Amino acid sequence: MAKPRFPPPETLKIALLCLLLSLFSPATASIPSAASTSSDRSCIADERAALLAIKATFLDPNSRLASWQGEDCCSWWGIRCSNRTGHVIKLRLRGSRDDCLSLYRNKLLGEMSYSLVGLQKLRCGLRKTVPFLPRSNLTGLKVLDISENRFYKKIAPNWFWNITSLSVLDIRSCGFYGSIPDEIGRMASLEEVYFQGNDLMSTMIPSSFKNLCNLKVLDLRNTNTTGDIRELIERLPNCPWNKLQQLGLSHNNIGGTLPNWSEPLANLIALLLSNTNITGAIPSWIWTLTKMIYLDLCSNKLNGIVKEDQLGNLIDLLFLGLGNTHLQIKVSSNWIPPFKLQAVLLYSLQLGPEVPPWLRSQTSIQHLQIANTSITTIPDWFWIVFSRADFLDVAYNQITGMLPATLEFMAAKTMDLSNNRFTGEVPKFPINVTYMYLQRNSLSGPLPSDFGASLLVSLTLSGNLLSGTIPSSVFSLEHLEILDLSRNILNGEVPACQEDSNPCTRQLVVVNLNSNNLSGGFPLIFRSCPRLVFLDLSYNQFSGNLPLWMEEKFLPILSLLRLRSNKFSGHIPTELTKNDQLQFLDLAENYFSGSIPDSLVNLSAMARTSGYSALLNEIILTGQGAIYDIILFYELISVQTKGQQLEFSSGISRVVNLDLSKNKFTGTIPRDIGALVALKSLNFSWNLLNGEIPETIGQLKQLESLDLSHNEISGEIPSSMQDLNALGTVNLSYNNLSGRIPRGNTMGSYDASSYIGNIGLCGPPLTRNCFGNATNEDLPGNHVDLEHKSLYLGMAIGFVLSLWVILCLLLFKTSWRKSYFTFVDRQQKKIYVSVKIRCAILKRKLGANNL
Ligand SMILES: *[C@@H]1O[C@H](CO)[C@@H](O)[C@H](O)[C@H]1NC(C)=O
Ligand SMILES: *[C@@H]1O[C@H](CO)[C@@H](O)[C@H](O)[C@H]1NC(C)=O
Ligand SMILES: *[C@@H]1O[C@H](CO)[C@@H](O)[C@H](O)[C@H]1NC(C)=O
Ligand SMILES: *[C@@H]1O[C@H](CO)[C@@H](O)[C@H](O)[C@H]1NC(C)=O
Ligand SMILES: *[C@@H]1O[C@H](CO)[C@@H](O)[C@H](O)[C@H]1NC(C)=O
Ligand SMILES: *[C@@H]1O[C@H](CO)[C@@H](O)[C@H](O)[C@H]1NC(C)=O
Ligand SMILES: *[C@@H]1O[C@H](CO)[C@@H](O)[C@H](O)[C@H]1NC(C)=O
Ligand SMILES: *[C@@H]1O[C@H](CO)[C@@H](O)[C@H](O)[C@H]1NC(C)=O
Ligand SMILES: *[C@@H]1O[C@H](CO)[C@@H](O)[C@H](O)[C@H]1NC(C)=O
Ligand SMILES: *[C@@H]1O[C@H](CO)[C@@H](O)[C@H](O)[C@H]1NC(C)=O
Ligand SMILES: *[C@@H]1O[C@H](CO)[C@@H](O)[C@H](O)[C@H]1NC(C)=O
Ligand SMILES: CC(=O)N[C@H]1CO[C@H](CO)[C@@H](O)[C@@H]1O
């Protein structure tokens, strides 16, 4: 996969922000959201009017501003007035941030319009002061926090740029776009500025930023800031009394090399430069920043050597991120660092073959990522030193040996040991673990009858050598959402649900049992899983009829069903076709018989014209549950289209596939098959279908692959198929088709093998001419033949190229969305979980209002 595996995502930042609460947490965080601090006097009338004007410009579907009425604006929600002067000094209208992550719910929607400014204009006009430069009358406002709302408008002009009294400006994730106005240079009181998550549209902070000599915090992460890091740093306030403490530039298009200064930003405690294009060496001044707590240089092109005397200067360091760079860490084997880290991100570096011995002293670590670092063994101390850690990731190494029996005493909530060479049996899991990744190892033997981890949400054991049956205890894990046991040698039946003694999990969202040796009928246990979205039972020995899909809607939101290569028989139950989320149905290589039900065309998820509104995507967007992890499963399942085995990444949520090949279906292709307009791949090959290809097939404009070969289909190829421009693969061979092959944009351009075995077909690419209807073109002749041959050769090459383009697109195409969740990789998911947990704890600690 070319996709970088460990980009420390935005969620990680949030996680670690939660972790290191004091960092990047604006002063507003401590303001109670319902201001109980009303002063004796009521608020200043002008300010009240100004606030009402602001309110009038909001769409407020959740009535969050319901308290904004009455005389005393100081008692309104989100407002705080000064006891001394009575001025509104804080305005906090932050959108809600569930779990520290914005889920775009309960937001103030709408435009912050100019009515406030308009109000002032009027007043100015009356007083005949300089027109067009009105000041907002919230003259005492010090803290403005409107973060996490959705304004979707230009960042300037905007009323708040004229409030020079502000010391805190927090407009994180507000959907503002455009460049920051020069006026910011007049806001000399600013101490904390949070722009994160808005779109500065490839610009940079203006040079007037230099004036902000009081600036302590600048958060420009993920703002589409573009340019050279030196130029950017030159625009930072560099006053003699330089106060800058926290600088966040991660996730931007910043390149160049870091400047080598004599006078560094001596007060810096947090420097976040991850996911930028910065190159070159880390200049020595960074290692003189002895107050540094949070240093994140992950995912850059930084290179050079980091030595122990450099790292050793940073005595207060809690967060160290150097992962996915070209840096080499060279420290002596007995080095004991002066710091006690809480989070270490050293993934995708060369650290191995040993776990760096200096980590042994880091007993406070909560979060450890040393995946993909060429480690081959894990020392015994590892399991002890990190027994209290919350998040452990050592995936993608070559670690051999057995998992310790003491695993169950560890505190980890997320543990990724996947993609290693662990052997032996699966031990009991850490008691509180929710996410356990063990896929792609060499674990063997039976599964434990009790995992000892009742909070498991995700369990992935695919690609091991596990044998025996699936213990029924798996299905009594009441929080389990993801179960992947694929590619093992498990056998026997999937245990049934014993409603009384062993109530089944109802939370399952993803079940992957692909490629085992499981048998028995279709596992009825899944009937009790109303949230199931993804069910893959392919390549097993399951047999018998599919259960009648009940009126009560068995598996109501199933989006993907793969039963490929089993021994299922009987008809396709029509009830199945009532499912309105099924976007991927693969019943190939079974013994299904009977006709293909006409009601198949009612599979509405395959008939959506716009986008793939499959639940998968929707849930990913709204971030519910553990669905993020589904993406992991997309990586693992392979789909046969275009005659190739593909490993899909998240792209699979955009694959619409209907594969009934290699069964014993009889009868005709449903006449209205053209209704399934979203289909990308249709494979009815190797059945006993007869009748004609329905004319409606020409409506399947998205179709990239069509295989109707090895049936008894007769009649002519419908001319409507000429319009299938997306079609990359066609196979109509070995049927009873007749007549001329349509000559449209694509149909004539396929290889003759697409059509062979149909005695009645004629015209290119077949050599057989349509005599009787012959035109000049079709007349035999060396010249023409040669021309045709080179034409077909060209087309074949073109076809191969376009096939690759399509394959590559399928593999790598990701659609950028503003939300950072859309293509969250598995790493992010894990982090999301730890965030969730951590935030829950913090919420409790701080009171729900403050997060
Ligand atoms: C302001 O007044 C409120 C109640 O009168 C009091 O609880 C609060 O401590 C005062 N704040 C300051 C900064 O004096
Ligand atoms: C400040 O207010 C004036 C008057 O409304 C306006 O023209 C100007 O654009 C404002 N500045 C910014 C940066 O919004
Ligand atoms: C960054 O800004 C450029 C220029 O305005 C824009 O085309 C691009 O879409 C922006 N990128 C993102 C990720 O918003
Ligand atoms: C880094 O630079 C490369 C080209 O050199 C560009 O393709 C890529 O998008 C840049 N990445 C970021 C995060 O700016
Ligand atoms: C930075 O400059 C100092 C002396 O001014 C020099 O010793 C050091 O090697 C330079 N470092 C880099 C990374 O250029
Ligand atoms: C492992 O790290 C290397 C660079 O050291 C990187 O190219 C590769 O993509 C990483 N692999 C994974 C699975 O992240
Ligand atoms: C598991 O979680 C419980 C409740 O939060 C806690 O009391 C216990 O110490 C945890 N156990 C371990 C091994 O961390
Ligand atoms: C699969 O199970 C069948 C019995 O159901 C058994 O005969 C066969 O040997 C098993 N295959 C493997 C590879 O274990
Ligand atoms: C599709 O569903 C509708 C409504 O349930 C039904 O009336 C119609 O007969 C179905 N079409 C087919 C071909 O079964
Ligand atoms: C259609 O299915 C058959 C049997 O499953 C398979 O061999 C063939 O490659 C598939 N066709 C395409 C175009 O993927
Ligand atoms: C010739 O064309 C006619 C009608 O266009 C068609 O019915 C007939 O099958 C064609 N003959 C051949 C050999 O293609
Ligand atoms: C510019 C402006 O109108 N300023 C007014 C803001 O409100 C205070 C207090 O009411 C007035 O004194 C200012 O004149």
mmCIF file with all atom_site columns, N, CA and C in Angstrom, residues 794-822:
data_model
loop_
_atom_site.group_PDB
_atom_site.id
_atom_site.type_symbol
_atom_site.label_atom_id
_atom_site.label_alt_id
_atom_site.label_comp_id
_atom_site.label_asym_id
_atom_site.label_entity_id
_atom_site.label_seq_id
_atom_site.pdbx_PDB_ins_code
_atom_site.Cartn_x
_atom_site.Cartn_y
_atom_site.Cartn_z
_atom_site.occupancy
_atom_site.B_iso_or_equiv
_atom_site.pdbx_formal_charge
_atom_site.auth_seq_id
_atom_site.auth_comp_id
_atom_site.auth_asym_id
_atom_site.auth_atom_id
_atom_site.pdbx_PDB_model_num
ATOM 1  N N  . GLY A 1 794 ? -3.477  -1.274 -30.790 1.00 0.00 ? 794 GLY A N  1
ATOM 2  C CA . GLY A 1 794 ? -3.525  0.015  -30.091 1.00 0.00 ? 794 GLY A CA 1
ATOM 3  C C  . GLY A 1 794 ? -4.606  0.001  -29.033 1.00 0.00 ? 794 GLY A C  1
ATOM 4  N N  . MET A 1 795 ? -5.735  -0.557 -29.421 1.00 0.00 ? 795 MET A N  1
ATOM 5  C CA . MET A 1 795 ? -6.837  -0.571 -28.467 1.00 0.00 ? 795 MET A CA 1
ATOM 6  C C  . MET A 1 795 ? -6.525  -1.458 -27.278 1.00 0.00 ? 795 MET A C  1
ATOM 7  N N  . ALA A 1 796 ? -5.862  -2.568 -27.583 1.00 0.00 ? 796 ALA A N  1
ATOM 8  C CA . ALA A 1 796 ? -5.523  -3.466 -26.487 1.00 0.00 ? 796 ALA A CA 1
ATOM 9  C C  . ALA A 1 796 ? -4.592  -2.765 -25.511 1.00 0.00 ? 796 ALA A C  1
ATOM 10 N N  . ILE A 1 797 ? -3.618  -2.062 -26.071 1.00 0.00 ? 797 ILE A N  1
ATOM 11 C CA . ILE A 1 797 ? -2.696  -1.347 -25.193 1.00 0.00 ? 797 ILE A CA 1
ATOM 12 C C  . ILE A 1 797 ? -3.466  -0.302 -24.391 1.00 0.00 ? 797 ILE A C  1
ATOM 13 N N  . GLY A 1 798 ? -4.322  0.399  -25.117 1.00 0.00 ? 798 GLY A N  1
ATOM 14 C CA . GLY A 1 798 ? -5.127  1.422  -24.450 1.00 0.00 ? 798 GLY A CA 1
ATOM 15 C C  . GLY A 1 798 ? -5.961  0.808  -23.350 1.00 0.00 ? 798 GLY A C  1
ATOM 16 N N  . PHE A 1 799 ? -6.479  -0.352 -23.650 1.00 0.00 ? 799 PHE A N  1
ATOM 17 C CA . PHE A 1 799 ? -7.314  -1.021 -22.661 1.00 0.00 ? 799 PHE A CA 1
ATOM 18 C C  . PHE A 1 799 ? -6.495  -1.382 -21.417 1.00 0.00 ? 799 PHE A C  1
ATOM 19 N N  . VAL A 1 800 ? -5.317  -1.958 -21.676 1.00 0.00 ? 800 VAL A N  1
ATOM 20 C CA . VAL A 1 800 ? -4.487  -2.350 -20.549 1.00 0.00 ? 800 VAL A CA 1
ATOM 21 C C  . VAL A 1 800 ? -4.144  -1.127 -19.710 1.00 0.00 ? 800 VAL A C  1
ATOM 22 N N  . LEU A 1 801 ? -3.793  -0.043 -20.414 1.00 0.00 ? 801 LEU A N  1
ATOM 23 C CA . LEU A 1 801 ? -3.458  1.177  -19.676 1.00 0.00 ? 801 LEU A CA 1
ATOM 24 C C  . LEU A 1 801 ? -4.642  1.651  -18.859 1.00 0.00 ? 801 LEU A C  1
ATOM 25 N N  . SER A 1 802 ? -5.809  1.690  -19.520 1.00 0.00 ? 802 SER A N  1
ATOM 26 C CA . SER A 1 802 ? -6.946  2.237  -18.785 1.00 0.00 ? 802 SER A CA 1
ATOM 27 C C  . SER A 1 802 ? -7.337  1.322  -17.641 1.00 0.00 ? 802 SER A C  1
ATOM 28 N N  . LEU A 1 803 ? -7.106  0.036  -17.842 1.00 0.00 ? 803 LEU A N  1
ATOM 29 C CA . LEU A 1 803 ? -7.375  -0.892 -16.753 1.00 0.00 ? 803 LEU A CA 1
ATOM 30 C C  . LEU A 1 803 ? -6.510  -0.540 -15.560 1.00 0.00 ? 803 LEU A C  1
ATOM 31 N N  . TRP A 1 804 ? -5.257  -0.285 -15.864 1.00 0.00 ? 804 TRP A N  1
ATOM 32 C CA . TRP A 1 804 ? -4.362  0.060  -14.761 1.00 0.00 ? 804 TRP A CA 1
ATOM 33 C C  . TRP A 1 804 ? -4.742  1.372  -14.115 1.00 0.00 ? 804 TRP A C  1
ATOM 34 N N  . VAL A 1 805 ? -5.159  2.284  -14.960 1.00 0.00 ? 805 VAL A N  1
ATOM 35 C CA . VAL A 1 805 ? -5.594  3.556  -14.383 1.00 0.00 ? 805 VAL A CA 1
ATOM 36 C C  . VAL A 1 805 ? -6.739  3.306  -13.425 1.00 0.00 ? 805 VAL A C  1
ATOM 37 N N  . ILE A 1 806 ? -7.666  2.470  -13.866 1.00 0.00 ? 806 ILE A N  1
ATOM 38 C CA . ILE A 1 806 ? -8.825  2.201  -13.009 1.00 0.00 ? 806 ILE A CA 1
ATOM 39 C C  . ILE A 1 806 ? -8.394  1.483  -11.733 1.00 0.00 ? 806 ILE A C  1
ATOM 40 N N  . LEU A 1 807 ? -7.525  0.508  -11.919 1.00 0.00 ? 807 LEU A N  1
ATOM 41 C CA . LEU A 1 807 ? -7.055  -0.210 -10.739 1.00 0.00 ? 807 LEU A CA 1
ATOM 42 C C  . LEU A 1 807 ? -6.385  0.736  -9.778  1.00 0.00 ? 807 LEU A C  1
ATOM 43 N N  . CYS A 1 808 ? -5.543  1.593  -10.331 1.00 0.00 ? 808 CYS A N  1
ATOM 44 C CA . CYS A 1 808 ? -4.817  2.515  -9.467  1.00 0.00 ? 808 CYS A CA 1
ATOM 45 C C  . CYS A 1 808 ? -5.780  3.459  -8.786  1.00 0.00 ? 808 CYS A C  1
ATOM 46 N N  . LEU A 1 809 ? -6.764  3.887  -9.567  1.00 0.00 ? 809 LEU A N  1
ATOM 47 C CA . LEU A 1 809 ? -7.749  4.785  -8.963  1.00 0.00 ? 809 LEU A CA 1
ATOM 48 C C  . LEU A 1 809 ? -8.443  4.087  -7.809  1.00 0.00 ? 809 LEU A C  1
ATOM 49 N N  . LEU A 1 810 ? -8.835  2.845  -8.072  1.00 0.00 ? 810 LEU A N  1
ATOM 50 C CA . LEU A 1 810 ? -9.533  2.115  -7.023  1.00 0.00 ? 810 LEU A CA 1
ATOM 51 C C  . LEU A 1 810 ? -8.659  1.994  -5.792  1.00 0.00 ? 810 LEU A C  1
ATOM 52 N N  . LEU A 1 811 ? -7.386  1.804  -6.050  1.00 0.00 ? 811 LEU A N  1
ATOM 53 C CA . LEU A 1 811 ? -6.513  1.602  -4.912  1.00 0.00 ? 811 LEU A CA 1
ATOM 54 C C  . LEU A 1 811 ? -6.214  2.900  -4.172  1.00 0.00 ? 811 LEU A C  1
ATOM 55 N N  . PHE A 1 812 ? -6.021  3.931  -4.925  1.00 0.00 ? 812 PHE A N  1
ATOM 56 C CA . PHE A 1 812 ? -5.443  5.111  -4.260  1.00 0.00 ? 812 PHE A CA 1
ATOM 57 C C  . PHE A 1 812 ? -6.369  6.309  -4.194  1.00 0.00 ? 812 PHE A C  1
ATOM 58 N N  . LYS A 1 813 ? -7.439  6.250  -4.956  1.00 0.00 ? 813 LYS A N  1
ATOM 59 C CA . LYS A 1 813 ? -8.259  7.447  -4.989  1.00 0.00 ? 813 LYS A CA 1
ATOM 60 C C  . LYS A 1 813 ? -8.910  7.663  -3.633  1.00 0.00 ? 813 LYS A C  1
ATOM 61 N N  . THR A 1 814 ? -8.710  8.815  -3.081  1.00 0.00 ? 814 THR A N  1
ATOM 62 C CA . THR A 1 814 ? -9.432  9.134  -1.867  1.00 0.00 ? 814 THR A CA 1
ATOM 63 C C  . THR A 1 814 ? -10.078 10.482 -2.105  1.00 0.00 ? 814 THR A C  1
ATOM 64 N N  . SER A 1 815 ? -11.235 10.624 -1.611  1.00 0.00 ? 815 SER A N  1
ATOM 65 C CA . SER A 1 815 ? -11.889 11.903 -1.851  1.00 0.00 ? 815 SER A CA 1
ATOM 66 C C  . SER A 1 815 ? -11.686 12.762 -0.620  1.00 0.00 ? 815 SER A C  1
ATOM 67 N N  . TRP A 1 816 ? -11.091 13.903 -0.838  1.00 0.00 ? 816 TRP A N  1
ATOM 68 C CA . TRP A 1 816 ? -10.788 14.771 0.286   1.00 0.00 ? 816 TRP A CA 1
ATOM 69 C C  . TRP A 1 816 ? -12.055 15.381 0.828   1.00 0.00 ? 816 TRP A C  1
ATOM 70 N N  . ARG A 1 817 ? -12.200 15.345 2.048   1.00 0.00 ? 817 ARG A N  1
ATOM 71 C CA . ARG A 1 817 ? -13.332 16.019 2.638   1.00 0.00 ? 817 ARG A CA 1
ATOM 72 C C  . ARG A 1 817 ? -12.825 16.938 3.705   1.00 0.00 ? 817 ARG A C  1
ATOM 73 N N  . LYS A 1 818 ? -13.602 17.883 4.010   1.00 0.00 ? 818 LYS A N  1
ATOM 74 C CA . LYS A 1 818 ? -13.174 18.834 5.013   1.00 0.00 ? 818 LYS A CA 1
ATOM 75 C C  . LYS A 1 818 ? -13.033 18.135 6.364   1.00 0.00 ? 818 LYS A C  1
ATOM 76 N N  . SER A 1 819 ? -13.969 17.272 6.620   1.00 0.00 ? 819 SER A N  1
ATOM 77 C CA . SER A 1 819 ? -13.925 16.578 7.894   1.00 0.00 ? 819 SER A CA 1
ATOM 78 C C  . SER A 1 819 ? -12.696 15.707 7.945   1.00 0.00 ? 819 SER A C  1
ATOM 79 N N  . TYR A 1 820 ? -12.067 15.661 9.069   1.00 0.00 ? 820 TYR A N  1
ATOM 80 C CA . TYR A 1 820 ? -10.894 14.824 9.086   1.00 0.00 ? 820 TYR A CA 1
ATOM 81 C C  . TYR A 1 820 ? -11.202 13.362 9.306   1.00 0.00 ? 820 TYR A C  1
ATOM 82 N N  . PHE A 1 821 ? -12.456 13.020 9.374   1.00 0.00 ? 821 PHE A N  1
ATOM 83 C CA . PHE A 1 821 ? -12.741 11.624 9.667   1.00 0.00 ? 821 PHE A CA 1
ATOM 84 C C  . PHE A 1 821 ? -12.861 10.762 8.438   1.00 0.00 ? 821 PHE A C  1
ATOM 85 N N  . THR A 1 822 ? -13.086 11.370 7.307   1.00 0.00 ? 822 THR A N  1
ATOM 86 C CA . THR A 1 822 ? -13.549 10.599 6.185   1.00 0.00 ? 822 THR A CA 1
ATOM 87 C C  . THR A 1 822 ? -12.653 9.413  5.905   1.00 0.00 ? 822 THR A C  1
#
